[in-house]
Amino acid sequence: MKRVALLISGGGSNMVALADSMTGDHPARPVLVLANDPEAGGLAKAAARGIPVAVVDHRPFKGDRAAFEAELVKPILAAGADIVCLAGFMRVLTAGFVNRFAGRMLNIHPSLLPKYPGLHTHQRAIDAGDTKAGCTVHEVTPVLDDGPILGQARVPVLPGDTAEILAARVLVQEHRLYPAVLRRYAAGDRTPVFLD
Ligand code: GAR
């Protein structure tokens, strides 16, 4: 059974989708939900599910990423995590941290990578006149929103879409895609998952 640490910054809806998928014959279990913000709404949702939670607030580190990450890694190691899932974790991680978890850290990003790494993905898709948007799960490498693609789900961009409307449509697919990828990944299968 693989042990999964879930890193969040906010509401944690992807974390909930992942945690709730890890039951029965699933080859993994959630062992930690870790947030960089003590106000992250996902913390209460994890606690309600009986998942151990931890917080390493990034703010006292005032931009010293290495010092922040030296603390962030501690609960992950203490939990004995085999796999780390970034689930709406909004801090950029250094190569030093990423390389510690090479080949066992995943991220979900709300665009069809390689399009639109970084922020404001939905507005950028709308501004570009794209007719398709979506989300990507990928292995994390030191390059932001890069790394081998493990799955993508696509949605239409519809006339009149705002970034908020499109984000909500994509989020529904995120909740399908990330659990589907994690189930395969935890079983050692890196064949990409494509959903429409
Ligand atoms: C999700 O849409 C996720 O794809 C995005 O943040 C949201 C978190 O929502 N992640 C990124 O933008 C990472 N660069 P959640 O907290 O409800 O899962």
mmCIF file of C-alpha atoms and ligand atoms in Angstrom:
data_model
loop_
_atom_site.group_PDB
_atom_site.id
_atom_site.type_symbol
_atom_site.label_atom_id
_atom_site.label_comp_id
_atom_site.label_asym_id
_atom_site.label_seq_id
_atom_site.Cartn_x
_atom_site.Cartn_y
_atom_site.Cartn_z
ATOM 1 C CA MET A 1 0.000 0.000 0.000
ATOM 2 C CA LYS A 2 1.488 3.355 -1.051
ATOM 3 C CA ARG A 3 1.398 6.212 1.431
ATOM 4 C CA VAL A 4 0.312 9.551 -0.067
ATOM 5 C CA ALA A 5 0.968 13.060 1.252
ATOM 6 C CA LEU A 6 -1.350 15.728 -0.150
ATOM 7 C CA LEU A 7 -0.115 19.335 -0.228
ATOM 8 C CA ILE A 8 -2.688 22.114 -0.361
ATOM 9 C CA SER A 9 -2.964 25.895 -0.129
ATOM 10 C CA GLY A 10 -6.700 26.494 -0.237
ATOM 11 C CA GLY A 11 -10.088 24.846 -0.310
ATOM 12 C CA GLY A 12 -8.685 21.448 -1.088
ATOM 13 C CA SER A 13 -11.378 20.150 -3.421
ATOM 14 C CA ASN A 14 -8.795 18.128 -5.346
ATOM 15 C CA MET A 15 -7.412 16.786 -2.082
ATOM 16 C CA VAL A 16 -10.934 15.681 -1.099
ATOM 17 C CA ALA A 17 -11.435 13.977 -4.471
ATOM 18 C CA LEU A 18 -8.126 12.153 -4.069
ATOM 19 C CA ALA A 19 -8.629 11.240 -0.422
ATOM 20 C CA ASP A 20 -12.146 9.940 -1.037
ATOM 21 C CA SER A 21 -10.918 7.823 -3.939
ATOM 22 C CA MET A 22 -8.337 5.985 -1.832
ATOM 23 C CA THR A 23 -10.550 3.262 -0.407
ATOM 24 C CA GLY A 24 -11.180 -0.417 -1.011
ATOM 25 C CA ASP A 25 -8.801 -1.991 -3.516
ATOM 26 C CA HIS A 26 -7.080 1.323 -4.282
ATOM 27 C CA PRO A 27 -3.318 0.792 -4.016
ATOM 28 C CA ALA A 28 -2.752 3.910 -1.882
ATOM 29 C CA ARG A 29 -3.949 5.648 1.257
ATOM 30 C CA PRO A 30 -3.730 9.285 2.388
ATOM 31 C CA VAL A 31 -1.347 9.679 5.331
ATOM 32 C CA LEU A 32 -0.942 13.462 5.524
ATOM 33 C CA VAL A 33 -2.551 16.693 4.383
ATOM 34 C CA LEU A 34 -0.006 19.498 4.578
ATOM 35 C CA ALA A 35 -0.790 23.176 4.019
ATOM 36 C CA ASN A 36 1.374 26.264 3.743
ATOM 37 C CA ASP A 37 -1.485 28.399 5.076
ATOM 38 C CA PRO A 38 -3.125 27.827 8.469
ATOM 39 C CA GLU A 39 -6.370 29.228 6.984
ATOM 40 C CA ALA A 40 -6.510 26.667 4.172
ATOM 41 C CA GLY A 41 -10.085 25.403 4.062
ATOM 42 C CA GLY A 42 -8.959 21.929 3.129
ATOM 43 C CA LEU A 43 -7.435 21.335 6.555
ATOM 44 C CA ALA A 44 -10.818 20.932 8.226
ATOM 45 C CA LYS A 45 -12.007 18.673 5.408
ATOM 46 C CA ALA A 46 -8.968 16.436 5.920
ATOM 47 C CA ALA A 47 -9.383 16.369 9.671
ATOM 48 C CA ALA A 48 -13.064 15.447 9.248
ATOM 49 C CA ARG A 49 -11.869 12.442 7.241
ATOM 50 C CA GLY A 50 -9.459 11.400 9.946
ATOM 51 C CA ILE A 51 -6.383 12.264 7.882
ATOM 52 C CA PRO A 52 -3.448 13.692 9.880
ATOM 53 C CA VAL A 53 -2.887 17.368 9.065
ATOM 54 C CA ALA A 54 0.100 19.674 9.378
ATOM 55 C CA VAL A 55 0.803 23.310 8.558
ATOM 56 C CA VAL A 56 4.087 24.952 7.631
ATOM 57 C CA ASP A 57 3.253 28.630 7.158
ATOM 58 C CA HIS A 58 5.502 30.066 4.447
ATOM 59 C CA ARG A 59 5.144 33.668 5.601
ATOM 60 C CA PRO A 60 7.669 33.764 8.462
ATOM 61 C CA PHE A 61 10.337 32.605 6.013
ATOM 62 C CA LYS A 62 9.993 35.856 4.031
ATOM 63 C CA GLY A 63 10.934 34.410 0.667
ATOM 64 C CA ASP A 64 13.715 32.118 1.923
ATOM 65 C CA ARG A 65 12.451 29.123 -0.015
ATOM 66 C CA ALA A 66 15.190 26.764 1.126
ATOM 67 C CA ALA A 67 14.457 27.463 4.802
ATOM 68 C CA PHE A 68 10.698 27.045 4.211
ATOM 69 C CA GLU A 69 11.239 23.766 2.384
ATOM 70 C CA ALA A 70 13.564 22.475 5.124
ATOM 71 C CA GLU A 71 10.512 22.642 7.410
ATOM 72 C CA LEU A 72 8.013 21.522 4.772
ATOM 73 C CA VAL A 73 9.852 18.275 4.173
ATOM 74 C CA LYS A 74 9.778 17.215 7.822
ATOM 75 C CA PRO A 75 6.127 16.148 8.154
ATOM 76 C CA ILE A 76 6.301 14.455 4.750
ATOM 77 C CA LEU A 77 9.250 12.347 5.863
ATOM 78 C CA ALA A 78 7.710 11.740 9.292
ATOM 79 C CA ALA A 79 4.563 10.435 7.582
ATOM 80 C CA GLY A 80 6.627 8.014 5.521
ATOM 81 C CA ALA A 81 5.081 9.233 2.292
ATOM 82 C CA ASP A 82 5.866 7.272 -0.859
ATOM 83 C CA ILE A 83 4.013 9.679 -3.162
ATOM 84 C CA VAL A 84 3.499 13.440 -2.837
ATOM 85 C CA CYS A 85 0.480 14.976 -4.574
ATOM 86 C CA LEU A 86 0.420 18.729 -5.039
ATOM 87 C CA ALA A 87 -3.297 19.540 -4.975
ATOM 88 C CA GLY A 88 -3.721 23.275 -5.372
ATOM 89 C CA PHE A 89 -0.398 23.916 -3.657
ATOM 90 C CA MET A 90 0.502 27.450 -4.674
ATOM 91 C CA ARG A 91 4.152 27.773 -3.660
ATOM 92 C CA VAL A 92 6.910 27.365 -6.223
ATOM 93 C CA LEU A 93 9.263 24.585 -5.096
ATOM 94 C CA THR A 94 13.022 24.645 -5.596
ATOM 95 C CA ALA A 95 14.987 21.993 -7.435
ATOM 96 C CA GLY A 96 16.414 20.848 -4.114
ATOM 97 C CA PHE A 97 12.966 19.951 -2.794
ATOM 98 C CA VAL A 98 11.644 18.569 -6.068
ATOM 99 C CA ASN A 99 14.650 16.320 -6.598
ATOM 100 C CA ARG A 100 14.153 14.682 -3.209
ATOM 101 C CA PHE A 101 10.853 13.350 -4.529
ATOM 102 C CA ALA A 102 11.911 12.698 -8.114
ATOM 103 C CA GLY A 103 9.578 10.237 -9.783
ATOM 104 C CA ARG A 104 7.102 10.290 -6.917
ATOM 105 C CA MET A 105 5.613 13.804 -6.883
ATOM 106 C CA LEU A 106 2.565 14.751 -8.944
ATOM 107 C CA ASN A 107 0.858 18.069 -9.650
ATOM 108 C CA ILE A 108 -2.441 19.122 -11.165
ATOM 109 C CA HIS A 109 -2.446 22.248 -13.275
ATOM 110 C CA PRO A 110 -5.546 23.935 -14.693
ATOM 111 C CA SER A 111 -4.534 24.087 -18.349
ATOM 112 C CA LEU A 112 -3.737 21.759 -21.202
ATOM 113 C CA LEU A 113 0.041 21.824 -20.725
ATOM 114 C CA PRO A 114 2.333 22.743 -22.376
ATOM 115 C CA LYS A 115 -0.092 25.630 -22.894
ATOM 116 C CA TYR A 116 -0.289 28.186 -20.087
ATOM 117 C CA PRO A 117 2.079 27.209 -17.305
ATOM 118 C CA GLY A 118 1.867 29.579 -14.345
ATOM 119 C CA LEU A 119 -1.123 31.628 -13.282
ATOM 120 C CA HIS A 120 -4.368 32.961 -14.854
ATOM 121 C CA THR A 121 -4.656 29.941 -17.124
ATOM 122 C CA HIS A 122 -8.373 30.273 -17.819
ATOM 123 C CA GLN A 123 -8.255 33.951 -18.769
ATOM 124 C CA ARG A 124 -5.300 33.242 -21.033
ATOM 125 C CA ALA A 125 -7.214 30.455 -22.787
ATOM 126 C CA ILE A 126 -10.221 32.746 -23.281
ATOM 127 C CA ASP A 127 -8.067 35.642 -24.491
ATOM 128 C CA ALA A 128 -6.336 33.364 -26.994
ATOM 129 C CA GLY A 129 -9.693 32.300 -28.458
ATOM 130 C CA ASP A 130 -9.101 28.657 -27.598
ATOM 131 C CA THR A 131 -12.068 26.345 -28.113
ATOM 132 C CA LYS A 132 -10.713 23.720 -25.701
ATOM 133 C CA ALA A 133 -9.370 24.107 -22.179
ATOM 134 C CA GLY A 134 -8.745 21.623 -19.435
ATOM 135 C CA CYS A 135 -6.334 20.315 -16.859
ATOM 136 C CA THR A 136 -3.161 18.279 -16.711
ATOM 137 C CA VAL A 137 -1.643 15.938 -14.143
ATOM 138 C CA HIS A 138 2.105 15.653 -14.504
ATOM 139 C CA GLU A 139 5.159 14.448 -12.687
ATOM 140 C CA VAL A 140 6.897 17.346 -10.986
ATOM 141 C CA THR A 141 10.355 18.338 -12.212
ATOM 142 C CA PRO A 142 12.344 21.441 -11.264
ATOM 143 C CA VAL A 143 10.830 23.368 -14.200
ATOM 144 C CA LEU A 144 7.493 24.944 -13.190
ATOM 145 C CA ASP A 145 4.444 23.133 -14.610
ATOM 146 C CA ASP A 146 6.666 20.895 -16.714
ATOM 147 C CA GLY A 147 7.475 17.210 -16.413
ATOM 148 C CA PRO A 148 6.025 14.071 -17.988
ATOM 149 C CA ILE A 149 2.286 14.311 -18.588
ATOM 150 C CA LEU A 150 0.309 11.581 -16.832
ATOM 151 C CA GLY A 151 -3.161 12.696 -17.845
ATOM 152 C CA GLN A 152 -5.307 15.407 -19.355
ATOM 153 C CA ALA A 153 -9.009 16.173 -19.380
ATOM 154 C CA ARG A 154 -10.551 18.580 -21.865
ATOM 155 C CA VAL A 155 -13.611 20.790 -21.696
ATOM 156 C CA PRO A 156 -15.080 23.164 -24.281
ATOM 157 C CA VAL A 157 -14.608 26.908 -23.989
ATOM 158 C CA LEU A 158 -18.073 28.309 -24.613
ATOM 159 C CA PRO A 159 -19.194 31.723 -25.866
ATOM 160 C CA GLY A 160 -19.594 34.125 -22.959
ATOM 161 C CA ASP A 161 -17.286 32.168 -20.656
ATOM 162 C CA THR A 162 -15.579 34.150 -17.940
ATOM 163 C CA ALA A 163 -12.463 32.837 -16.225
ATOM 164 C CA GLU A 164 -14.629 31.882 -13.243
ATOM 165 C CA ILE A 165 -17.160 29.945 -15.322
ATOM 166 C CA LEU A 166 -14.422 28.144 -17.220
ATOM 167 C CA ALA A 167 -12.518 27.390 -14.006
ATOM 168 C CA ALA A 168 -15.606 25.743 -12.525
ATOM 169 C CA ARG A 169 -16.063 23.603 -15.648
ATOM 170 C CA VAL A 170 -12.415 22.551 -15.548
ATOM 171 C CA LEU A 171 -12.516 21.834 -11.807
ATOM 172 C CA VAL A 172 -15.216 19.191 -12.303
ATOM 173 C CA GLN A 173 -12.812 17.407 -14.631
ATOM 174 C CA GLU A 174 -9.877 17.862 -12.234
ATOM 175 C CA HIS A 175 -11.848 15.856 -9.687
ATOM 176 C CA ARG A 176 -12.187 13.003 -12.206
ATOM 177 C CA LEU A 177 -8.700 13.154 -13.668
ATOM 178 C CA TYR A 178 -6.471 13.334 -10.607
ATOM 179 C CA PRO A 179 -7.947 10.270 -8.869
ATOM 180 C CA ALA A 180 -7.826 8.313 -12.134
ATOM 181 C CA VAL A 181 -4.142 9.158 -12.589
ATOM 182 C CA LEU A 182 -3.205 8.499 -8.970
ATOM 183 C CA ARG A 183 -4.841 5.073 -9.008
ATOM 184 C CA ARG A 184 -2.725 4.054 -11.992
ATOM 185 C CA TYR A 185 0.414 5.753 -10.737
ATOM 186 C CA ALA A 186 0.266 4.146 -7.311
ATOM 187 C CA ALA A 187 0.016 0.780 -9.053
ATOM 188 C CA GLY A 188 3.197 1.588 -11.005
ATOM 189 C CA ASP A 189 1.405 2.341 -14.295
ATOM 190 C CA ARG A 190 2.474 5.609 -15.899
ATOM 191 C CA THR A 191 0.360 5.274 -19.017
ATOM 192 C CA PRO A 192 -1.285 8.672 -19.472
ATOM 193 C CA VAL A 193 -5.033 9.026 -18.853
ATOM 194 C CA PHE A 194 -7.007 11.145 -21.332
ATOM 195 C CA LEU A 195 -10.564 12.176 -20.502
ATOM 196 C CA ASP A 196 -13.061 14.206 -22.536
HETATM 197 C C1 GAR B 1 -7.178 23.832 -8.831
HETATM 198 O O1 GAR B 1 -7.892 24.357 -9.920
HETATM 199 C C2 GAR B 1 -5.774 23.457 -9.263
HETATM 200 O O2 GAR B 1 -5.698 22.943 -10.554
HETATM 201 C C3 GAR B 1 -5.081 24.785 -9.170
HETATM 202 O O3 GAR B 1 -5.594 25.387 -8.007
HETATM 203 C C4 GAR B 1 -6.922 24.923 -7.781
HETATM 204 C C5 GAR B 1 -7.008 24.397 -6.371
HETATM 205 O O4 GAR B 1 -8.315 24.076 -6.025
HETATM 206 N N1 GAR B 1 -3.671 24.618 -9.093
HETATM 207 C C6 GAR B 1 -2.794 25.483 -9.604
HETATM 208 O O5 GAR B 1 -3.122 26.504 -10.156
HETATM 209 C C7 GAR B 1 -1.351 25.082 -9.396
HETATM 210 N N2 GAR B 1 -0.508 25.962 -10.158
HETATM 211 P P1 GAR B 1 -8.603 23.112 -4.792
HETATM 212 O O6 GAR B 1 -7.851 23.686 -3.593
HETATM 213 O O7 GAR B 1 -10.084 23.215 -4.605
HETATM 214 O O8 GAR B 1 -8.151 21.750 -5.154
#
